[in-house]
CSV table of N, CA and C in Angstrom, one decimal:
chain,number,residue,atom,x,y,z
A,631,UNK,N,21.2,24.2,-20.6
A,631,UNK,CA,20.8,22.8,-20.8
A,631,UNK,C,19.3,22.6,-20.5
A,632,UNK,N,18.8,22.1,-21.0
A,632,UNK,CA,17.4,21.4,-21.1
A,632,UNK,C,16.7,20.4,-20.0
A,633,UNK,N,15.9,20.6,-19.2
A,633,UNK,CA,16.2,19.5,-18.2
A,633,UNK,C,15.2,18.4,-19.0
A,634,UNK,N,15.3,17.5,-18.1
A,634,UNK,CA,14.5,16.0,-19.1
A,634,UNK,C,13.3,16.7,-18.4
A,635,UNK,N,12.3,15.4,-18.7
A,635,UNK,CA,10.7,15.5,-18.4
A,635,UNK,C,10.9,15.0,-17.1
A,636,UNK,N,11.7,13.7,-16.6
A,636,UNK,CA,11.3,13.7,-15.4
A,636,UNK,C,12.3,14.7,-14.4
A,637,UNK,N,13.4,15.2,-14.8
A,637,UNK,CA,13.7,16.0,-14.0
A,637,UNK,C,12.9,17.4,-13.9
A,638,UNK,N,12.1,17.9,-14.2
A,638,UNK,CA,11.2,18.7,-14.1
A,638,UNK,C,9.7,18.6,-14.0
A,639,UNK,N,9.6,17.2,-13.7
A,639,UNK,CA,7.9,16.7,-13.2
A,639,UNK,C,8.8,16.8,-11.5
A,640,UNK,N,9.6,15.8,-11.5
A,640,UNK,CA,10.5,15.6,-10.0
A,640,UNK,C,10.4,17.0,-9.2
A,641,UNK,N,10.9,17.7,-10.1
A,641,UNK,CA,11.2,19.1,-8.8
A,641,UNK,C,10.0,20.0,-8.8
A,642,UNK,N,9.4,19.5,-9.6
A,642,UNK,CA,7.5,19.9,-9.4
A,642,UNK,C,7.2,19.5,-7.7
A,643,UNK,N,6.8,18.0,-8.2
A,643,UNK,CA,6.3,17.5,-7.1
A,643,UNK,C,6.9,17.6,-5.9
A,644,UNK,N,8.4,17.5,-5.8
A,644,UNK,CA,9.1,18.0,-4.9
A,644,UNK,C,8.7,19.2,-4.2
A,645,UNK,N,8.7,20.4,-4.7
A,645,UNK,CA,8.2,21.5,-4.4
A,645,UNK,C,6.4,21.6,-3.6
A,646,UNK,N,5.5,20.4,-4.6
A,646,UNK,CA,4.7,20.5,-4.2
A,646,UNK,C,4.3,19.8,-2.3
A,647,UNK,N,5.0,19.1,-2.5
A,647,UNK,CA,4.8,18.0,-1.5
A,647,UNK,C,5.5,18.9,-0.1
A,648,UNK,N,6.8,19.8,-0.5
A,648,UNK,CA,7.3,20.3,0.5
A,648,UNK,C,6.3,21.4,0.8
A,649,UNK,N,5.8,22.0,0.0
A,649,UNK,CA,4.4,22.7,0.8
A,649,UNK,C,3.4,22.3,1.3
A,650,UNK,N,3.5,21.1,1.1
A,650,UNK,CA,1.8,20.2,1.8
A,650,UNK,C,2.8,20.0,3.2
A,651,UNK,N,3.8,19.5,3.2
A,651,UNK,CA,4.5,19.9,5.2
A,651,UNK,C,4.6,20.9,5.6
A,652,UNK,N,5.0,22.0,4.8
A,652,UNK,CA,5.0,23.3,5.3
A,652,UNK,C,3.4,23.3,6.2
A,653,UNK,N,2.2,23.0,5.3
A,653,UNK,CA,1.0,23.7,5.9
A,653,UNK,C,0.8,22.5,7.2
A,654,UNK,N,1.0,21.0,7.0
A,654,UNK,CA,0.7,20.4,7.9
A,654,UNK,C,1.3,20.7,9.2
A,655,UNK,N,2.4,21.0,9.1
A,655,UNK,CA,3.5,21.4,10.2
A,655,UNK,C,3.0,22.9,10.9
A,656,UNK,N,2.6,23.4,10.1
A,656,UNK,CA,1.9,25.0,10.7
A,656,UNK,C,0.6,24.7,11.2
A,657,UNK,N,-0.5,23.7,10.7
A,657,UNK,CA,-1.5,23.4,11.0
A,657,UNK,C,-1.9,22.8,12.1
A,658,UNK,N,-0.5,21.7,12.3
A,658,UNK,CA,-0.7,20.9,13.5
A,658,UNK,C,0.1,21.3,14.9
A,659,UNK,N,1.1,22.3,14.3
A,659,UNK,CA,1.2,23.4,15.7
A,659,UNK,C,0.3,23.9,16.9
A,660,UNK,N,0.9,23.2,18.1
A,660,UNK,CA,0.3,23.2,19.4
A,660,UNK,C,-1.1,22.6,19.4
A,661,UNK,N,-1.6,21.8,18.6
A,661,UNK,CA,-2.7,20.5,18.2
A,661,UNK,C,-2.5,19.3,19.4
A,662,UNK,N,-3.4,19.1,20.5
A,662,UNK,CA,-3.5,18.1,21.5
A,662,UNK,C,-4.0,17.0,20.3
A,663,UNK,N,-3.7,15.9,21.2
A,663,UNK,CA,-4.3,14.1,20.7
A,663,UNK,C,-6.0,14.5,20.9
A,664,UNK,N,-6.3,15.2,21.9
A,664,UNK,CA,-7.7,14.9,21.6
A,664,UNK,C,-7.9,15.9,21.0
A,665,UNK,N,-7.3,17.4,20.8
A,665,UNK,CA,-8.0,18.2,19.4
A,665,UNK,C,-7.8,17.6,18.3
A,666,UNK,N,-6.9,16.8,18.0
A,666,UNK,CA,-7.0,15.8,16.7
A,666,UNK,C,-8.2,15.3,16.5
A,667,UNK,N,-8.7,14.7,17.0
A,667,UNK,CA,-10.0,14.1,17.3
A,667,UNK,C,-11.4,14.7,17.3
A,668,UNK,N,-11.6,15.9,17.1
A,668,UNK,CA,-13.1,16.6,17.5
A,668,UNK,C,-13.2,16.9,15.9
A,669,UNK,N,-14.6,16.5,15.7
A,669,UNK,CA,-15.2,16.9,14.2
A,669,UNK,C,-15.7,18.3,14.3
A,670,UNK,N,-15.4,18.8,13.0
A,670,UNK,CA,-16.8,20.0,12.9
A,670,UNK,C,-18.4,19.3,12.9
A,671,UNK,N,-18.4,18.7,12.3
A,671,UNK,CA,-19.7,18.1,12.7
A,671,UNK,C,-19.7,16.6,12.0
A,672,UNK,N,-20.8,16.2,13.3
A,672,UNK,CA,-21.4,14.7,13.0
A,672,UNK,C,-20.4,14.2,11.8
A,673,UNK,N,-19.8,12.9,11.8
A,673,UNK,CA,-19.4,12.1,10.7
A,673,UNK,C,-18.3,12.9,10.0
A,674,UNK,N,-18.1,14.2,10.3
A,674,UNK,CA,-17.3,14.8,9.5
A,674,UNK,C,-15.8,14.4,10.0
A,675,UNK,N,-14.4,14.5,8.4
A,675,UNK,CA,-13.1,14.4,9.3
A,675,UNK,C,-12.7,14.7,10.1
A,676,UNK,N,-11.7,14.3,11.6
A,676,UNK,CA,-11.0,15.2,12.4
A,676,UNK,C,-9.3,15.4,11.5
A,677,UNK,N,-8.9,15.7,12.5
A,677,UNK,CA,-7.2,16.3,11.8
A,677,UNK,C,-6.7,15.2,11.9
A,678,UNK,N,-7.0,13.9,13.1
A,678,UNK,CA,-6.1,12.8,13.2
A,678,UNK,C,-6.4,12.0,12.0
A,679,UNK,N,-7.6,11.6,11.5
A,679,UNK,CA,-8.1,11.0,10.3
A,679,UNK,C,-7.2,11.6,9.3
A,680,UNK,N,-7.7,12.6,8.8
A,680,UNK,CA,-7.1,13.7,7.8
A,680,UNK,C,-5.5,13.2,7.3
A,681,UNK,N,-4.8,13.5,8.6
A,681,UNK,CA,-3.2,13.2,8.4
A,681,UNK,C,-3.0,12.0,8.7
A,682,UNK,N,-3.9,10.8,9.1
A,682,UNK,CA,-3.5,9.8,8.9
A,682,UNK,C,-3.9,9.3,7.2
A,683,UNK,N,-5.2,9.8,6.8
A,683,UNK,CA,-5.3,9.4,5.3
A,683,UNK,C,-4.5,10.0,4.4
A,684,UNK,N,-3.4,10.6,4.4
A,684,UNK,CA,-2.5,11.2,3.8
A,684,UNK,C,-1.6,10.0,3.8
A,685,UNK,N,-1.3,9.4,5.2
A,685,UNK,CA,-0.3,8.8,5.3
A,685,UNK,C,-0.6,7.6,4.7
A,686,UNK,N,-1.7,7.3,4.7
A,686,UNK,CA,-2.2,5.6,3.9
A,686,UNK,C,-2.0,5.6,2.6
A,687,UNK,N,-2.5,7.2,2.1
A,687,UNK,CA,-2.0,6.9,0.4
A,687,UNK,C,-0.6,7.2,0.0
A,688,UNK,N,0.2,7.6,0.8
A,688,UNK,CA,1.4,7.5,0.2
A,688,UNK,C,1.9,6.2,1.2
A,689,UNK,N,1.8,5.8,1.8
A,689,UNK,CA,1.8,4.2,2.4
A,689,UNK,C,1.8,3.2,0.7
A,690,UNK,N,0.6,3.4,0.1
A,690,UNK,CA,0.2,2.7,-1.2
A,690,UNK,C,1.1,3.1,-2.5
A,691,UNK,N,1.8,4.6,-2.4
A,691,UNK,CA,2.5,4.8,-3.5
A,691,UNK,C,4.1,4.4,-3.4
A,692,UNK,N,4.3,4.5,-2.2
A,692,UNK,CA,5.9,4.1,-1.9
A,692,UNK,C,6.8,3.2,-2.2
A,693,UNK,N,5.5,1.9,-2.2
A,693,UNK,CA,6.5,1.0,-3.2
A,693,UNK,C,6.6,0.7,-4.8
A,694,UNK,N,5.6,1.5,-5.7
A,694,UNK,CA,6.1,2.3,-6.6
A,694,UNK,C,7.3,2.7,-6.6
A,695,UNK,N,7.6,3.3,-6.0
A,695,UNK,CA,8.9,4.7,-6.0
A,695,UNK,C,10.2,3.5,-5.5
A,696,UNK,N,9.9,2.0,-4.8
A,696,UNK,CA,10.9,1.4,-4.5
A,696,UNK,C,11.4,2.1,-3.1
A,697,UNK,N,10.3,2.4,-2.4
A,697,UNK,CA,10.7,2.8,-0.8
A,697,UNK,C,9.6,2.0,0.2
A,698,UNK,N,10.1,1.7,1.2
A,698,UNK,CA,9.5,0.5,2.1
A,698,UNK,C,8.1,2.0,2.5
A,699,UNK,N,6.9,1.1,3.0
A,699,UNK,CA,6.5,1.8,3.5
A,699,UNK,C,6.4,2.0,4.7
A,700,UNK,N,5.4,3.4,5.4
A,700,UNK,CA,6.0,4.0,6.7
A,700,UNK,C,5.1,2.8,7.9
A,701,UNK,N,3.9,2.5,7.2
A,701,UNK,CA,3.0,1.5,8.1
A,701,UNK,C,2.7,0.6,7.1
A,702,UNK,N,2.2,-0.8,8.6
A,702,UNK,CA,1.7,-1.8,8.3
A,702,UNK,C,0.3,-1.6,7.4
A,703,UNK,N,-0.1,-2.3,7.2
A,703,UNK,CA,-0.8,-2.8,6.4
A,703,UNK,C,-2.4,-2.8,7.3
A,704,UNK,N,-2.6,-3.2,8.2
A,704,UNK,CA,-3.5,-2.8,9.6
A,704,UNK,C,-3.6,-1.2,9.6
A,705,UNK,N,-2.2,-0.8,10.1
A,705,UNK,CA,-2.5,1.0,11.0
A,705,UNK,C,-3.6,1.8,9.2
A,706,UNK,N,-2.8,1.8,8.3
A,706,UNK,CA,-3.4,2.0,7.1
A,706,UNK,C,-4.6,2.1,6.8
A,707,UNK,N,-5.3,1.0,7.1
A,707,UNK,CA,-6.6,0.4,7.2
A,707,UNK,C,-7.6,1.4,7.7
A,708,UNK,N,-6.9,1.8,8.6
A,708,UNK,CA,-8.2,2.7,9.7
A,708,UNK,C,-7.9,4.1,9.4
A,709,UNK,N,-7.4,4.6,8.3
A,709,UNK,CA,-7.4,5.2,7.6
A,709,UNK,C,-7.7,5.7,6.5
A,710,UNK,N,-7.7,4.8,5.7
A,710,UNK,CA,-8.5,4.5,4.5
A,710,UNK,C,-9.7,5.5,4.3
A,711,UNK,N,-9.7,5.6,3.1
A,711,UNK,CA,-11.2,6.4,2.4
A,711,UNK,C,-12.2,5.3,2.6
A,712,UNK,N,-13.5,6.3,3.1
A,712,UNK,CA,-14.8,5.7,3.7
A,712,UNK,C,-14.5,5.5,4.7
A,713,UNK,N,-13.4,5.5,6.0
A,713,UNK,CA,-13.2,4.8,7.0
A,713,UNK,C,-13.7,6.1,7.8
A,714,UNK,N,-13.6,7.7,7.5
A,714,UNK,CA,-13.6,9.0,8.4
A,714,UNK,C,-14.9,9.0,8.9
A,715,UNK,N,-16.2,8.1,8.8
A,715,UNK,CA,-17.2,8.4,9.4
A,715,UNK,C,-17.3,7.3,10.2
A,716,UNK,N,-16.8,6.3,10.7
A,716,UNK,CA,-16.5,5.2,11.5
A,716,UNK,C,-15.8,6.1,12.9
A,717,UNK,N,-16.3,5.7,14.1
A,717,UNK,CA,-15.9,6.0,15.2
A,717,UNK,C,-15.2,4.9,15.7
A,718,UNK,N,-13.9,5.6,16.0
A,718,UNK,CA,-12.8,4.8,16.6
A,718,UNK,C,-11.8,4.7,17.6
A,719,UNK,N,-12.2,3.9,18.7
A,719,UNK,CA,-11.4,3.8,19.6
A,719,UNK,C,-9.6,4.0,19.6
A,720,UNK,N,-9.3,3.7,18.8
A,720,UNK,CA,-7.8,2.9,18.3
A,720,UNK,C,-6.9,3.7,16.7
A,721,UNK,N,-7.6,4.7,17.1
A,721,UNK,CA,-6.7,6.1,16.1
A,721,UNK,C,-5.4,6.3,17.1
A,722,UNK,N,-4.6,6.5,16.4
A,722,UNK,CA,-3.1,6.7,16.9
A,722,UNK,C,-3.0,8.0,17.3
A,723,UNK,N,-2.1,7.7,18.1
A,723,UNK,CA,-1.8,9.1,18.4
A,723,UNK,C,-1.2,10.0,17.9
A,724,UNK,N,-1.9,11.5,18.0
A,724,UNK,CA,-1.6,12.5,16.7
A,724,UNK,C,0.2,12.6,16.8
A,725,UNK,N,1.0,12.6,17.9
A,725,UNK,CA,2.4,13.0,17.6
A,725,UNK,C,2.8,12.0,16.6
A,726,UNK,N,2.6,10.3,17.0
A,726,UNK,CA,3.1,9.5,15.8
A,726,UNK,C,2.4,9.4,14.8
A,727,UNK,N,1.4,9.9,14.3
A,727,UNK,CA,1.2,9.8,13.0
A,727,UNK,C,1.6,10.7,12.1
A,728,UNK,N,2.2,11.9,13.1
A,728,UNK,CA,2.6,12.9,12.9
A,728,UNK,C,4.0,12.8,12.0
A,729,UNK,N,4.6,11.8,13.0
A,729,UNK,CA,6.3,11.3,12.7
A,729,UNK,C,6.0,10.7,11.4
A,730,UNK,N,4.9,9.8,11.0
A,730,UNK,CA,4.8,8.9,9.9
A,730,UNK,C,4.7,9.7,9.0
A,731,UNK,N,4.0,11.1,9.5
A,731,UNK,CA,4.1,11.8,7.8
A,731,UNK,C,5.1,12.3,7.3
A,732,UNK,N,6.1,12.5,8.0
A,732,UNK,CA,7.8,13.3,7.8
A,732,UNK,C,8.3,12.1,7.2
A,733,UNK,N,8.7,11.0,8.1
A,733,UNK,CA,8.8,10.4,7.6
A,733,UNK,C,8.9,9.6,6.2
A,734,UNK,N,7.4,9.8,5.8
A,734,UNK,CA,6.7,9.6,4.3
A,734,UNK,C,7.4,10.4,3.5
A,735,UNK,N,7.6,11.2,3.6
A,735,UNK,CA,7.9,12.4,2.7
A,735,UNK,C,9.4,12.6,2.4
A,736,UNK,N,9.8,11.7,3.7
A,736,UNK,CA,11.8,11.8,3.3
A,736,UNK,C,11.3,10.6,2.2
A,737,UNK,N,11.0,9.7,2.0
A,737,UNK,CA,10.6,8.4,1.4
A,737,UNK,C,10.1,9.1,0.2
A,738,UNK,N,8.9,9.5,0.4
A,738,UNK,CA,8.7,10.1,-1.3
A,738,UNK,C,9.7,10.7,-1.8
A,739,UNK,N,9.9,12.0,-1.1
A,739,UNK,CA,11.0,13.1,-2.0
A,739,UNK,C,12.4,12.2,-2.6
A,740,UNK,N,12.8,11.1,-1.9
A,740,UNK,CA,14.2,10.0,-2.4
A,740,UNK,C,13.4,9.4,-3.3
A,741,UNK,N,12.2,8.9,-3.2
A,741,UNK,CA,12.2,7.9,-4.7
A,741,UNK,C,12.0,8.8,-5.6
A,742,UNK,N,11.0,9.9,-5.4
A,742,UNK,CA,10.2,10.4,-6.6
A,742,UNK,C,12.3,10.8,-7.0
A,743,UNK,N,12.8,11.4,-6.9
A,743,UNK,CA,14.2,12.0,-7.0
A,743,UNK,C,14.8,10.9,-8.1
A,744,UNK,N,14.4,9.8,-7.7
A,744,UNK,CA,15.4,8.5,-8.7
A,744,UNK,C,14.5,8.0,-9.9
A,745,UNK,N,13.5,8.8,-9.9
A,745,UNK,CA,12.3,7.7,-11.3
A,745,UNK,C,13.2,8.6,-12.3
A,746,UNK,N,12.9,7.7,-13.4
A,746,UNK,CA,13.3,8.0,-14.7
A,746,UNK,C,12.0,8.3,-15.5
A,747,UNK,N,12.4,8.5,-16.4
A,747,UNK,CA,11.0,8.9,-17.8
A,747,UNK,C,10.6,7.4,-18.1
A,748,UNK,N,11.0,6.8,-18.1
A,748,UNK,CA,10.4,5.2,-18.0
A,748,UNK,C,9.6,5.2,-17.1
A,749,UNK,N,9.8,5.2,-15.9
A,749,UNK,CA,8.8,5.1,-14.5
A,749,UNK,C,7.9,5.7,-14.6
A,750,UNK,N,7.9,6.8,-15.0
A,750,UNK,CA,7.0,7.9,-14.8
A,750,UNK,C,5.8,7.9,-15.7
A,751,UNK,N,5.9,7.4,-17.1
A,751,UNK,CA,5.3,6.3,-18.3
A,751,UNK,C,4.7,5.5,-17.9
A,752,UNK,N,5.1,4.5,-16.4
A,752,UNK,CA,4.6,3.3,-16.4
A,752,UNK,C,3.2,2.8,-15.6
A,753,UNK,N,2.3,2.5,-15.7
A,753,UNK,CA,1.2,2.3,-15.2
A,753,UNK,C,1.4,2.1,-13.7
A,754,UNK,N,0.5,2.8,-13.4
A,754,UNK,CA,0.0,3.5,-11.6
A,754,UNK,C,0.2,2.2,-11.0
A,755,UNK,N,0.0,2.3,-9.4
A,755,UNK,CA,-0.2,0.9,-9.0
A,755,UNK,C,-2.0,1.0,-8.5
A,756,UNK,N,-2.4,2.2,-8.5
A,756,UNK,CA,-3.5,2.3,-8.9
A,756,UNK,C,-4.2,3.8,-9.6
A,757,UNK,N,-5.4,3.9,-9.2
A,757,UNK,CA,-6.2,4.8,-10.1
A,757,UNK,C,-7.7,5.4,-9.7
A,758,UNK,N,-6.7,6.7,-8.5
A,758,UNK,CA,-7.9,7.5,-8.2
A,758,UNK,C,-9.6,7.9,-9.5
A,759,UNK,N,-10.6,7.7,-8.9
A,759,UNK,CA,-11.7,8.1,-9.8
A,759,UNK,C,-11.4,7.6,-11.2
A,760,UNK,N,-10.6,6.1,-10.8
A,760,UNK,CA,-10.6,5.4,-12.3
A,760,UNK,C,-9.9,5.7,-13.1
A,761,UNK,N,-10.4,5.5,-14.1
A,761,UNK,CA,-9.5,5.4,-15.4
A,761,UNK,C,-8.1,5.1,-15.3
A,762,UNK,N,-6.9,5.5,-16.0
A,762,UNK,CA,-5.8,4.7,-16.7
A,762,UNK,C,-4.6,5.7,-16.1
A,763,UNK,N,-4.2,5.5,-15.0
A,763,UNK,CA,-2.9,6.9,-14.8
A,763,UNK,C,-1.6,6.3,-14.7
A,764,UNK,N,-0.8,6.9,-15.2
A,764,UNK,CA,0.6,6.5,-15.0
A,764,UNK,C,1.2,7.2,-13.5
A,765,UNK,N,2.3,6.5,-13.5
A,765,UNK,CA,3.1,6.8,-12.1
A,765,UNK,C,3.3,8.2,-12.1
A,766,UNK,N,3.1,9.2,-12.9
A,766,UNK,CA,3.7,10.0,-12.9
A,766,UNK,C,2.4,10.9,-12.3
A,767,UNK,N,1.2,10.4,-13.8
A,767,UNK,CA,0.1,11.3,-13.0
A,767,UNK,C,-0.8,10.7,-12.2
A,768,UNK,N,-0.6,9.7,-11.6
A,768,UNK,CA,-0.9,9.3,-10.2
A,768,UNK,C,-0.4,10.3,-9.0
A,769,UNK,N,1.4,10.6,-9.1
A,769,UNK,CA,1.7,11.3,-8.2
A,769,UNK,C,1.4,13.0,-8.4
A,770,UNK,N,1.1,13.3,-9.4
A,770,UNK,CA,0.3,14.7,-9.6
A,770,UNK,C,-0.6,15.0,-8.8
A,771,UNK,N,-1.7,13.5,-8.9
A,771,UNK,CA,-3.1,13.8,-8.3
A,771,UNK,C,-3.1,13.6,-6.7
A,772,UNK,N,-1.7,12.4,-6.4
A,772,UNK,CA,-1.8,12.6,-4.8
A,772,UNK,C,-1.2,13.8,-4.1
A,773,UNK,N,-0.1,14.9,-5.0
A,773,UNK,CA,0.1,16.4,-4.6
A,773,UNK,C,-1.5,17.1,-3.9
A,774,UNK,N,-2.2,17.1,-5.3
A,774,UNK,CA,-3.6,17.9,-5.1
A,774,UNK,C,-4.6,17.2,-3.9
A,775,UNK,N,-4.6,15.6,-4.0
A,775,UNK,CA,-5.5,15.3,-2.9
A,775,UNK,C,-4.6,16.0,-1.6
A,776,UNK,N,-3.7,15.5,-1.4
A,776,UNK,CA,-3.0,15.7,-0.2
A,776,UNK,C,-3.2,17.7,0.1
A,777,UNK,N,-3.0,18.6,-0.5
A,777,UNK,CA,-3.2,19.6,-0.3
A,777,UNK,C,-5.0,20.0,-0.1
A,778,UNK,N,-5.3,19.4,-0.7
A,778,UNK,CA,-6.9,19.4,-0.2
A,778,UNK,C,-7.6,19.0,1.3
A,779,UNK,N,-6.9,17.7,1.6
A,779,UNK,CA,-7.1,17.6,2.8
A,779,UNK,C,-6.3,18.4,4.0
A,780,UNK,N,-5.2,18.6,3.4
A,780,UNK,CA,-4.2,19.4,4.7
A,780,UNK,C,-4.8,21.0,5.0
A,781,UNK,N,-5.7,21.3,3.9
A,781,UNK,CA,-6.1,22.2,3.9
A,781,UNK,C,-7.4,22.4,5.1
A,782,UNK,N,-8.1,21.7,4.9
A,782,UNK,CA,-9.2,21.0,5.7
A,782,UNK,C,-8.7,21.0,7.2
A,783,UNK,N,-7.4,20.1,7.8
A,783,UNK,CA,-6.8,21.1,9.1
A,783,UNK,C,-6.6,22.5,9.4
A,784,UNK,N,-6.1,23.1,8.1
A,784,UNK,CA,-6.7,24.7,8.8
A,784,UNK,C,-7.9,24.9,9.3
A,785,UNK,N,-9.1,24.4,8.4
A,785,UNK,CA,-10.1,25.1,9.0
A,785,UNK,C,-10.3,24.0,10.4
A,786,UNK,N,-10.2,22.8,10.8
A,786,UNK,CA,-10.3,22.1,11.8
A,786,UNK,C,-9.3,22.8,13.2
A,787,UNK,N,-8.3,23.5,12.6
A,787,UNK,CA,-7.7,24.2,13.8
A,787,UNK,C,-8.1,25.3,14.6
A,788,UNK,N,-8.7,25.9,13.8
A,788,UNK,CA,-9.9,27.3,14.6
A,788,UNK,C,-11.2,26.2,14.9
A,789,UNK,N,-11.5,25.7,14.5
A,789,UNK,CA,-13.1,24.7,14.7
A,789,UNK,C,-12.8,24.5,16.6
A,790,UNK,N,-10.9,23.9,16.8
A,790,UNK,CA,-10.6,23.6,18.4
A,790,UNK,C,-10.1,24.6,19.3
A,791,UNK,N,-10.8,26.2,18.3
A,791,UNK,CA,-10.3,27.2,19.4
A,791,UNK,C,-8.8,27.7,19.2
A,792,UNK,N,-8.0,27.2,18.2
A,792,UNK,CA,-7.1,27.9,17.4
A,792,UNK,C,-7.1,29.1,16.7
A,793,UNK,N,-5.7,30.0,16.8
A,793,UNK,CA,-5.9,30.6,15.7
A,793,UNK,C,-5.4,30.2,14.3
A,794,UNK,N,-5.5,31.0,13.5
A,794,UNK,CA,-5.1,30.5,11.9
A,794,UNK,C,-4.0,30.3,12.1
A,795,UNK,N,-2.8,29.3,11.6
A,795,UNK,CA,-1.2,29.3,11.5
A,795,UNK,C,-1.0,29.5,10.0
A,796,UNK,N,-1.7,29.9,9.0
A,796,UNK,CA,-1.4,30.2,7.6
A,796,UNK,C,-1.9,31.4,7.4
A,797,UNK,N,-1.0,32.6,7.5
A,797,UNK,CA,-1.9,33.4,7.0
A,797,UNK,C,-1.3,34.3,6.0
């Protein structure tokens, strides 16, 4: 049998997404609230930023997919792109933003699981670097951002005197 288009974009992203936890979950292994917090340098992300801006854009994609999201509309905020060079009192703390990303991810993996080829067709609810993306390649490009940044915690994990947990 043949699988359809979305049941083989689905177990893509599926796949992909469960490797962006894999590395987060190995990354943020024995990670304190305040090692969350220490930049490589000046203005640069820490890991609390990092996996909180993970959690903001699939915060934005969730109700696409017809799943509540994991935060308000506030915690999101201070997460946001452009927000990682702002110094901030009132970053969460790494265990729960930690929960919010599991969380997220039961939430993606159930919706992305129910779109049909219709959904996946249907215009974004937005549009990284512009132009015109459908739901589908919306969630393509948030696989790749998200692994880009999760990536970014490895090297922030040796930066706090860690060793590598990907190797």
């Amino acid at each position: 049998m043949i699988a359809t288009q979305t049941n083989a974009l689905a177990e893509t992203l599926a796949v992909q997404l469960r490797m962006n936890q894999w590395i987060a979950t190995a990354n943020l292994e024995g990670i304190t609230h305040e090692e969350s917090l220490v930049r490589a340098v000046p203005g640069g992300n820490h890991i609390n930023w990092i996996l909180g801006h993970v959690v903001a854009t699939r915060c934005a994609v969730l109700p696409a997919l017809r799943q509540e999201s994991v935060w308000s509309e506030e915690r999101t905020q201070l997460y946001r792109k452009n927000q990682e060079l702002r110094e901030n009192p009132n970053y969460l703390p790494l265990d729960e933003v930690s929960r919010a990303f599991h969380a997220s991810q039961e939430r993606l993996l159930e919706g992305i699981a129910a779109l049909t080829d219709e959904d996946l067709a249907a215009p974004a609810p937005f549009s990284p670097g512009g132009g015109s993306d459908t739901l589908g390649s919306l969630l393509m490009k948030i696989a790749v951002h998200e692994a880009y940044h999760l990536g970014q915690t490895g090297i922030l994990r040796r930066v706090v005197g860690k060793p590598g947990a990907i190797r």
